[in-house]
mmCIF file of C-alpha atoms in Angstrom:
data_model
loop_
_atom_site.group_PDB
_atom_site.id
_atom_site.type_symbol
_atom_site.label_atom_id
_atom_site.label_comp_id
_atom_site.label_asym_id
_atom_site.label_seq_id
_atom_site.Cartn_x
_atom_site.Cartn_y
_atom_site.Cartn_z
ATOM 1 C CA UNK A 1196 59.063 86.652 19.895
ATOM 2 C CA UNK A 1197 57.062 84.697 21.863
ATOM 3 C CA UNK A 1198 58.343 82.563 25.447
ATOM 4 C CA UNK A 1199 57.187 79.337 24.250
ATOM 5 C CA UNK A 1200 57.783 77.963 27.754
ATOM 6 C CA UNK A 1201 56.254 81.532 29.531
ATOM 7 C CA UNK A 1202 53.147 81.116 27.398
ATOM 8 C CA UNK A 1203 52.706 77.456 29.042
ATOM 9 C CA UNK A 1204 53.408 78.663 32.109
ATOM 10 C CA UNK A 1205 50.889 81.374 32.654
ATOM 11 C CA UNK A 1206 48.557 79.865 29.729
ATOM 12 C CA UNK A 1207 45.657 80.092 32.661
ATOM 13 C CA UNK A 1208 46.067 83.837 32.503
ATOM 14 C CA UNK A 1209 44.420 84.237 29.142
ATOM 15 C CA UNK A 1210 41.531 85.331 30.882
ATOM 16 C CA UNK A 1211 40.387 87.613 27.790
ATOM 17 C CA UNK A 1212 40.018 84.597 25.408
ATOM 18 C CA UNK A 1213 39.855 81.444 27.059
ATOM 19 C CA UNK A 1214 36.570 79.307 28.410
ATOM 20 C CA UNK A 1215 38.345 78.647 31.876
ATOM 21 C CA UNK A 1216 40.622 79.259 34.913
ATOM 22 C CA UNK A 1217 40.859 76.462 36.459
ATOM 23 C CA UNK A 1218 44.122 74.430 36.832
ATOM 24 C CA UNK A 1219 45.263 72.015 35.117
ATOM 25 C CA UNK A 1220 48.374 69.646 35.427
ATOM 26 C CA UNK A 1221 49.712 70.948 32.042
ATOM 27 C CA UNK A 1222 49.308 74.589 32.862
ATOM 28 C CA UNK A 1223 48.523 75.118 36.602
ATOM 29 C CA UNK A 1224 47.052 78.662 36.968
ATOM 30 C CA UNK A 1225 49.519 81.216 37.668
ATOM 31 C CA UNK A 1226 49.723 84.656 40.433
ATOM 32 C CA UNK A 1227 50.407 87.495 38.381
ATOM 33 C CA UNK A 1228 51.289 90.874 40.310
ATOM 34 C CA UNK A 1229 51.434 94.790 38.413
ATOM 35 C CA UNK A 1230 54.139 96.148 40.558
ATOM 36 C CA UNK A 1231 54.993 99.904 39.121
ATOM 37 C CA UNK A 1232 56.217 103.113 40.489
ATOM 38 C CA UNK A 1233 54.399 106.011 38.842
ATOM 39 C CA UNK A 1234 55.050 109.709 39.295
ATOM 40 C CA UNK A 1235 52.998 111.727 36.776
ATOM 41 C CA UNK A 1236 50.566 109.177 36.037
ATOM 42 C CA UNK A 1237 51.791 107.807 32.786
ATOM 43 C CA UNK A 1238 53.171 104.385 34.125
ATOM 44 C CA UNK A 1239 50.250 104.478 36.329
ATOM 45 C CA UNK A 1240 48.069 104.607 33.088
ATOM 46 C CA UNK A 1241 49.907 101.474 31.667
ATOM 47 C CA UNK A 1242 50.023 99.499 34.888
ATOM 48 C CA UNK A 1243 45.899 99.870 34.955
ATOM 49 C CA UNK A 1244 45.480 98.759 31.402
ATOM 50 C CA UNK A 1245 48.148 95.629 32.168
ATOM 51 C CA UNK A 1246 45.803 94.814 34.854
ATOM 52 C CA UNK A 1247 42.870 95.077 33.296
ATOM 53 C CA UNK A 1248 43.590 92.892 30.328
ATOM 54 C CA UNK A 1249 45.291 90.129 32.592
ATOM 55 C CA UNK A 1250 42.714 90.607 35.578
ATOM 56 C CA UNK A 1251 45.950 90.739 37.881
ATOM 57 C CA UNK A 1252 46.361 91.873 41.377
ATOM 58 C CA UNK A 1253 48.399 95.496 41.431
ATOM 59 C CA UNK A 1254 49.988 97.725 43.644
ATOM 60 C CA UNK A 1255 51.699 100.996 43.479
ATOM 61 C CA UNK A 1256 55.398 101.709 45.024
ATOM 62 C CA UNK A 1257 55.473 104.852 46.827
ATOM 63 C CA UNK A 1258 58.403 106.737 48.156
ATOM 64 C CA UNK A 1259 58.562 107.975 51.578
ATOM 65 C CA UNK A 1260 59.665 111.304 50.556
ATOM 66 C CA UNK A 1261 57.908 111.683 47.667
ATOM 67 C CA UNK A 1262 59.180 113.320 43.827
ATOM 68 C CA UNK A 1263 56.340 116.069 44.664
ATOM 69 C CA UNK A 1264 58.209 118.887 42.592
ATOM 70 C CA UNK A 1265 58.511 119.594 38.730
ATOM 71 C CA UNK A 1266 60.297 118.396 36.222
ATOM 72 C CA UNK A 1267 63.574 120.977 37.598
ATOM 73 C CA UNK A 1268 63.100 119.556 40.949
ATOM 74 C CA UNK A 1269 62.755 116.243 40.525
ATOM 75 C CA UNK A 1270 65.775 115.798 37.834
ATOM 76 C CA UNK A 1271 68.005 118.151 40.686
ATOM 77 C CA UNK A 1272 67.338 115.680 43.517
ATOM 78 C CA UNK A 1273 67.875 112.990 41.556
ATOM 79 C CA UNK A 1274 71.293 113.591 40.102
ATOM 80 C CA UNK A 1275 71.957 114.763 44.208
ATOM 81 C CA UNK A 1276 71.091 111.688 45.117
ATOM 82 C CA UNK A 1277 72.891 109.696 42.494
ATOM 83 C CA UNK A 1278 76.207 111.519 43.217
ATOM 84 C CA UNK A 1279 75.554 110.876 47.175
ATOM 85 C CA UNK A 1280 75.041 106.932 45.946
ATOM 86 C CA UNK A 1281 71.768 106.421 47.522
ATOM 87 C CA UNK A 1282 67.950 105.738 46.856
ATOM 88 C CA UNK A 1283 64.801 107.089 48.551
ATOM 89 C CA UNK A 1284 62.998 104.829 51.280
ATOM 90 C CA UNK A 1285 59.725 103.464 50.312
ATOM 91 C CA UNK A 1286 56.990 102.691 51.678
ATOM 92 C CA UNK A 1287 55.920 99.398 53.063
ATOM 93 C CA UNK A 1288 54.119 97.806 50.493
ATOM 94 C CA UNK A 1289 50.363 95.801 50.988
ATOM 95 C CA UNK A 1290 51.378 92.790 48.833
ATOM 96 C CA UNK A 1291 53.780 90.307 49.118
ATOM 97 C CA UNK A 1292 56.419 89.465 46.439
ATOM 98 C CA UNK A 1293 56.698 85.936 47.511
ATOM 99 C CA UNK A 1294 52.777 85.122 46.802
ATOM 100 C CA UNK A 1295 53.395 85.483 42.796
ATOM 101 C CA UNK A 1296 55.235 83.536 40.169
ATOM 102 C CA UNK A 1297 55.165 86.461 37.150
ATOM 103 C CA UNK A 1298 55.598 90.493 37.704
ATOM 104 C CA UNK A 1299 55.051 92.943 35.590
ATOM 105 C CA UNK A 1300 57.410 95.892 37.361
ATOM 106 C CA UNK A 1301 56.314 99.780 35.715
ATOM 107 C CA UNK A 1302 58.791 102.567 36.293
ATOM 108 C CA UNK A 1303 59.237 105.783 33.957
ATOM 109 C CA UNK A 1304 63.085 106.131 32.893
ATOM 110 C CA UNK A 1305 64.851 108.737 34.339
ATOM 111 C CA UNK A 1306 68.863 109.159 32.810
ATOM 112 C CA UNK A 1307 68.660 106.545 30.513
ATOM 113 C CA UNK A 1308 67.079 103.693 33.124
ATOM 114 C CA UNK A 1309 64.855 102.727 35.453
ATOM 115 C CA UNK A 1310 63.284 105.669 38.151
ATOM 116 C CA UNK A 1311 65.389 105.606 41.449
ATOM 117 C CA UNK A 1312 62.522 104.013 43.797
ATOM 118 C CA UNK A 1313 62.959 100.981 41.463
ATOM 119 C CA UNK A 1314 66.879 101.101 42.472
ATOM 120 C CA UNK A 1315 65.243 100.777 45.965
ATOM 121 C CA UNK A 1316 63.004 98.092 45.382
ATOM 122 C CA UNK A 1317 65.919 96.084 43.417
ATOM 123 C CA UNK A 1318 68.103 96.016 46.219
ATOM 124 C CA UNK A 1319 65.899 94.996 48.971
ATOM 125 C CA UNK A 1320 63.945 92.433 47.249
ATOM 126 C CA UNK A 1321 65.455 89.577 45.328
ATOM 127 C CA UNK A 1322 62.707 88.542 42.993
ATOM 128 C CA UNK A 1323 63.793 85.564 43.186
ATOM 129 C CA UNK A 1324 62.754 82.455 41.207
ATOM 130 C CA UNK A 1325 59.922 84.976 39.893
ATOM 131 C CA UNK A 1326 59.227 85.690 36.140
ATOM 132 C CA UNK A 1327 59.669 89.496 35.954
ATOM 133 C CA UNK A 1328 58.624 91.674 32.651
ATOM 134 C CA UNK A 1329 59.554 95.274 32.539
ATOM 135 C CA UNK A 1330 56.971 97.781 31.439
ATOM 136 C CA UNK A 1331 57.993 101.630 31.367
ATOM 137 C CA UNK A 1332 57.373 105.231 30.511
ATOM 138 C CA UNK A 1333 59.520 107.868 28.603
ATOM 139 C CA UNK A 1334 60.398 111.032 26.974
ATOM 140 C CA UNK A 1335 62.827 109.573 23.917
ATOM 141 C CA UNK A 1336 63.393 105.477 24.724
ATOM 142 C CA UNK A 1337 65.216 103.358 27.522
ATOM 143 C CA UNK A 1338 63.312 100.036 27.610
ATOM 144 C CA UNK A 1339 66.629 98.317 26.295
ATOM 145 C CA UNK A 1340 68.968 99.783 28.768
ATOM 146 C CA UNK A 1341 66.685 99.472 31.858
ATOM 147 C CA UNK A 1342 65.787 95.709 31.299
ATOM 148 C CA UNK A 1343 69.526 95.287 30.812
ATOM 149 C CA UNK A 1344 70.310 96.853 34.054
ATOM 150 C CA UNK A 1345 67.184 94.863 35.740
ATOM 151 C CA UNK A 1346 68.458 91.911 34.747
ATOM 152 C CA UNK A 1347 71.924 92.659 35.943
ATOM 153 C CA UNK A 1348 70.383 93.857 39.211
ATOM 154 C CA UNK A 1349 68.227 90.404 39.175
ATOM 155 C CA UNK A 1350 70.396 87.426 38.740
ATOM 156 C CA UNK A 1351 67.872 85.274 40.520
ATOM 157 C CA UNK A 1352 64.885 86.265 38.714
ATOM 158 C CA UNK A 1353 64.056 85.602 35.051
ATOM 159 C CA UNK A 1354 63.536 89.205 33.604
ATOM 160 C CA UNK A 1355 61.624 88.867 30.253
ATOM 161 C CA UNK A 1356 61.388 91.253 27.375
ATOM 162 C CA UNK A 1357 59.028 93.960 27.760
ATOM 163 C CA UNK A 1358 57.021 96.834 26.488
ATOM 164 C CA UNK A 1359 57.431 100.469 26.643
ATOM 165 C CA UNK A 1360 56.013 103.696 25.198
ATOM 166 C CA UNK A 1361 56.831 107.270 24.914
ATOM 167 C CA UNK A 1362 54.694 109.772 27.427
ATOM 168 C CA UNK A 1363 53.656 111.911 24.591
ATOM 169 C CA UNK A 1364 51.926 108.484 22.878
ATOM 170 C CA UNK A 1365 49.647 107.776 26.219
ATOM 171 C CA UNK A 1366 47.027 107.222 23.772
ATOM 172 C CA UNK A 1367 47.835 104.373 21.894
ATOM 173 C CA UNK A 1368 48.410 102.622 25.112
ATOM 174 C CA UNK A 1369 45.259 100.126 25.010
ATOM 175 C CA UNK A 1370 46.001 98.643 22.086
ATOM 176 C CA UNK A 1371 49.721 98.426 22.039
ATOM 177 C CA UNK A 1372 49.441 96.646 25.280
ATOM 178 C CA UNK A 1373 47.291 94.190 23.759
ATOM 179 C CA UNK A 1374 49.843 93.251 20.635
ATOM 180 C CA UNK A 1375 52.196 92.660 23.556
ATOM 181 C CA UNK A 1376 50.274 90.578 25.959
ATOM 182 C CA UNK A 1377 48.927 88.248 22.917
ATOM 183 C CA UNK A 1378 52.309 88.221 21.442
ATOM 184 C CA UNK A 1379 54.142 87.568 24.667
ATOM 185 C CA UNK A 1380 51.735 84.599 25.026
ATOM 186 C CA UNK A 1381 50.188 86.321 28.514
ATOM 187 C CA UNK A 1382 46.610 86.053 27.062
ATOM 188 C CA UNK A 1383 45.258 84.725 24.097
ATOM 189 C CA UNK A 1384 44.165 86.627 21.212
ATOM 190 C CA UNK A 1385 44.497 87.683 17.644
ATOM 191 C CA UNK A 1386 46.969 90.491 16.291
ATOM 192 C CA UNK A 1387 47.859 90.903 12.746
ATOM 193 C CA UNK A 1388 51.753 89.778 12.195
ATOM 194 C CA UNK A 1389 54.176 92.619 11.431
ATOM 195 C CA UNK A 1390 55.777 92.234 8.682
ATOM 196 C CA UNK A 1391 59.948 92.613 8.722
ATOM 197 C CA UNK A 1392 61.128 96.256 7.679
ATOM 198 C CA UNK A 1393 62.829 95.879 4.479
ATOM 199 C CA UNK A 1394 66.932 97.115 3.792
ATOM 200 C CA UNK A 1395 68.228 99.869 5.021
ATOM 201 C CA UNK A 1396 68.453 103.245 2.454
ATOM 202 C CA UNK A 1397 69.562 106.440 2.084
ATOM 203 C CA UNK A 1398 66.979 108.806 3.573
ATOM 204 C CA UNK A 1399 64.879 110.690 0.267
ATOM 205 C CA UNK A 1400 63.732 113.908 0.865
ATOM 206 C CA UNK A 1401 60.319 112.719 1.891
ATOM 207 C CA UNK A 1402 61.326 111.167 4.364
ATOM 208 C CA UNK A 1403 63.728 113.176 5.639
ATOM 209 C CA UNK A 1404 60.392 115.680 6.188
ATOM 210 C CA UNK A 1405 58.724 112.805 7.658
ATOM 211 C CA UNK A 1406 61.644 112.590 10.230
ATOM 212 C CA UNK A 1407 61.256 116.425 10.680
ATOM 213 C CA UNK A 1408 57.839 116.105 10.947
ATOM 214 C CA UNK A 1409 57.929 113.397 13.598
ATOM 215 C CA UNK A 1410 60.556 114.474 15.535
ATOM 216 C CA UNK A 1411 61.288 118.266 15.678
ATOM 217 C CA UNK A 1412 59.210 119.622 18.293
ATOM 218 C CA UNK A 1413 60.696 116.917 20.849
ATOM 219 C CA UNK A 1414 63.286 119.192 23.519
ATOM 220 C CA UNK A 1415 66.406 117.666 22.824
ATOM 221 C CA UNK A 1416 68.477 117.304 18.984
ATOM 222 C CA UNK A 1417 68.024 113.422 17.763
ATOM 223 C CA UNK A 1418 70.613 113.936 14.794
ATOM 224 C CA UNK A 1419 70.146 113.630 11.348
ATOM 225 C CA UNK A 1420 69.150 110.531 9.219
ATOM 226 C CA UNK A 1421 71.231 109.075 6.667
ATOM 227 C CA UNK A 1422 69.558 105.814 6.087
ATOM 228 C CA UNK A 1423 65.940 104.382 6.840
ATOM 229 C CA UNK A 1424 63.550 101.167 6.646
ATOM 230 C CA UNK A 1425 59.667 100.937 5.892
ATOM 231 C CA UNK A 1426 57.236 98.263 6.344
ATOM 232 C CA UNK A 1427 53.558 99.007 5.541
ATOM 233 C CA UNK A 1428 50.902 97.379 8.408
ATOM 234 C CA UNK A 1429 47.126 97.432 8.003
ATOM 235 C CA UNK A 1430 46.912 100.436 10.249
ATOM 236 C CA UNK A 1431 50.151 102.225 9.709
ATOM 237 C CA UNK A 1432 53.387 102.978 7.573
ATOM 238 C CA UNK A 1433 56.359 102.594 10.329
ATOM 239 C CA UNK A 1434 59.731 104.096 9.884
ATOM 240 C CA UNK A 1435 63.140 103.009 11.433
ATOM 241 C CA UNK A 1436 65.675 105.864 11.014
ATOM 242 C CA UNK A 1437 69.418 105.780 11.199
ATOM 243 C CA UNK A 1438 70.244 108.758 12.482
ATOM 244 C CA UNK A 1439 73.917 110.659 13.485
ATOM 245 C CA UNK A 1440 74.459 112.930 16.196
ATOM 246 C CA UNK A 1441 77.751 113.876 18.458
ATOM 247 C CA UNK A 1442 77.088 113.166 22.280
ATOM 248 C CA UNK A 1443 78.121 115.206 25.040
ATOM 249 C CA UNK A 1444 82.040 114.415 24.280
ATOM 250 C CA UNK A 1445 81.809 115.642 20.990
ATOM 251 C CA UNK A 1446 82.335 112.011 19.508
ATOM 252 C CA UNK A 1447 79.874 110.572 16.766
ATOM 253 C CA UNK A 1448 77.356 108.656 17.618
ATOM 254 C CA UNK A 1449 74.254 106.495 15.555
ATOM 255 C CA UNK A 1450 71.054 106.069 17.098
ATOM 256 C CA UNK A 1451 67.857 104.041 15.672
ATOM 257 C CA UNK A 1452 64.464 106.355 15.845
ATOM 258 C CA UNK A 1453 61.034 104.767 15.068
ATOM 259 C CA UNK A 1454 58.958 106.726 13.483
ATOM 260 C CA UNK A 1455 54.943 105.877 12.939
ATOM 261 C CA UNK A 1456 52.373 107.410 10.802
ATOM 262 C CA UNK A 1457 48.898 105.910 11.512
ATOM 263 C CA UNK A 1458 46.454 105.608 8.142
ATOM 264 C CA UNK A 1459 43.425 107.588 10.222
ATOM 265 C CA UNK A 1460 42.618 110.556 7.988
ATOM 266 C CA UNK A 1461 44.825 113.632 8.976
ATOM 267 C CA UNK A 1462 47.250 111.167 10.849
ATOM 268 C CA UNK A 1463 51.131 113.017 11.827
ATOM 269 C CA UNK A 1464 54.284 111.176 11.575
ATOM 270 C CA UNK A 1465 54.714 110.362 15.407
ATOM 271 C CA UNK A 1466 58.356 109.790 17.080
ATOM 272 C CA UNK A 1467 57.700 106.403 19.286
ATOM 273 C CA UNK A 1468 61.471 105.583 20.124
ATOM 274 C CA UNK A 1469 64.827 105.986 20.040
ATOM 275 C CA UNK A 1470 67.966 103.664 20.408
ATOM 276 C CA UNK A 1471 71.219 105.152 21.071
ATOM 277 C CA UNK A 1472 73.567 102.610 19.698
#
């Protein structure tokens, strides 16, 4: 939905569309800051597009120590350093907080939430009074559970819904960030409007392949549907699953999985989330 009062606030922002910057007393202009942590380039790529649509200032968190190993590596030291209860230093950063009113703040998810130099940046700045909207990276999902947790971790900022997309989708970052900016109310534009999915079904055959299809080759077992949800767009069919699985306790569990297939000639069903419920 769009933040009638956010799109008022930042409506000088809307530097894509609109005739002028200037301020106004209705909507005086606004600072805008891209704040992200990247470490394989992927949030990186997102931050860059964010800025380049808004025209914002950016800056990139780095860690003293850096996360210069593989995947192995990097997941060992961080579960060390999550069972020793503490975060990597960072670096000073070149910007200041302070000098912005909105923040768009880019992490990948690592176990389930935001990257561990985000914990660090959390606790030492307050953000507050700011306007903060969440923009991350993953393998499976975690844009719910990490914009819970920021805004647990931010009681004195406003953190906003935001937008995420899977690593393996990279490519459908330009215009995906676009539907959310204009929809969002950060700049002005025109999007087609989505259409609800309809009810909820048991899962046919075909789309059970679909499902396969979509989500087979990812590294880790995303259950099986029993029940699904269309909706037909001008540039795609999209699919929301209801899928069961047992977690590590070997208890039941449901989890929603969206599933796109783009109407470009030789298109693949494509996995683009997942929601463990």
């Amino acid at each position: 939905m769009i933040k009638k009062m956010l799109a008022v606030a930042i409506a000088a922002l809307a530097l894509v569309a609109c005739t002028s910057q200037k301020k106004t007393e209705d909507a005086p202009e606004q600072k805008v800051l891209v704040l992200y942590y990247s470490q394989t380039g992927a949030t990186k790529t997102v931050a860059e597009e964010i800025q380049k649509q808004l025209g914002a200032d950016i800056e990139a968190i780095e860690v003293e120590e850096a996360y210069d190993g593989d995947f192995g590596q990097t997941i060992e030291r961080c579960q060390k350093e999550m069972a020793e209860g503490v975060t990597p230093a960072l670096k000073e950063m070149k910007v200041n907080v302070e000098d912005y009113d909105v923040i768009f703040l880019g992490y990948p998810v690592w176990f389930g939430t935001y990257a561990l130099p985000i914990a660090t940046l959390v606790k030492d700045v307050t953000f507050e009074g700011k306007k903060v909207v969440p923009f991350c990276t993953f393998g499976s999902g975690g844009l719910g559970a990490s914009t819970a947790n920021l805004r647990t971790a931010l009681p004195k900022a406003e953190v906003l819904d935001g937008y995420g997309v899977r690593n393996a989708r990279i490519k459908a970052v330009e215009a995906e960030v676009a539907r959310f900016l204009i929809e969002q109310g950060y700049k002005e534009g025109e999007i087609e409007a989505l259409p609800a999915f309809m009810e909820q079904h048991p899962v046919s055959e075909e789309e059970a392949a679909i499902f396969d299809q979509a989500c087979s080759d990812y590294q880790y077992p995303l259950g099986t549907p029993v029940t699904v949800a269309g909706r037909t767009t001008s540039t795609s069919t999209d699919y929301l699953y209801t899928a069961v699985s047992k977690n590590q306790a070997g208890e039941e569990q449901t989890s929603s999985i969206m599933v796109t297939v783009s109407k470009e000639e030789g298109a693949k069903p494509e996995f683009t989330w997942v929601e463990r419920n």
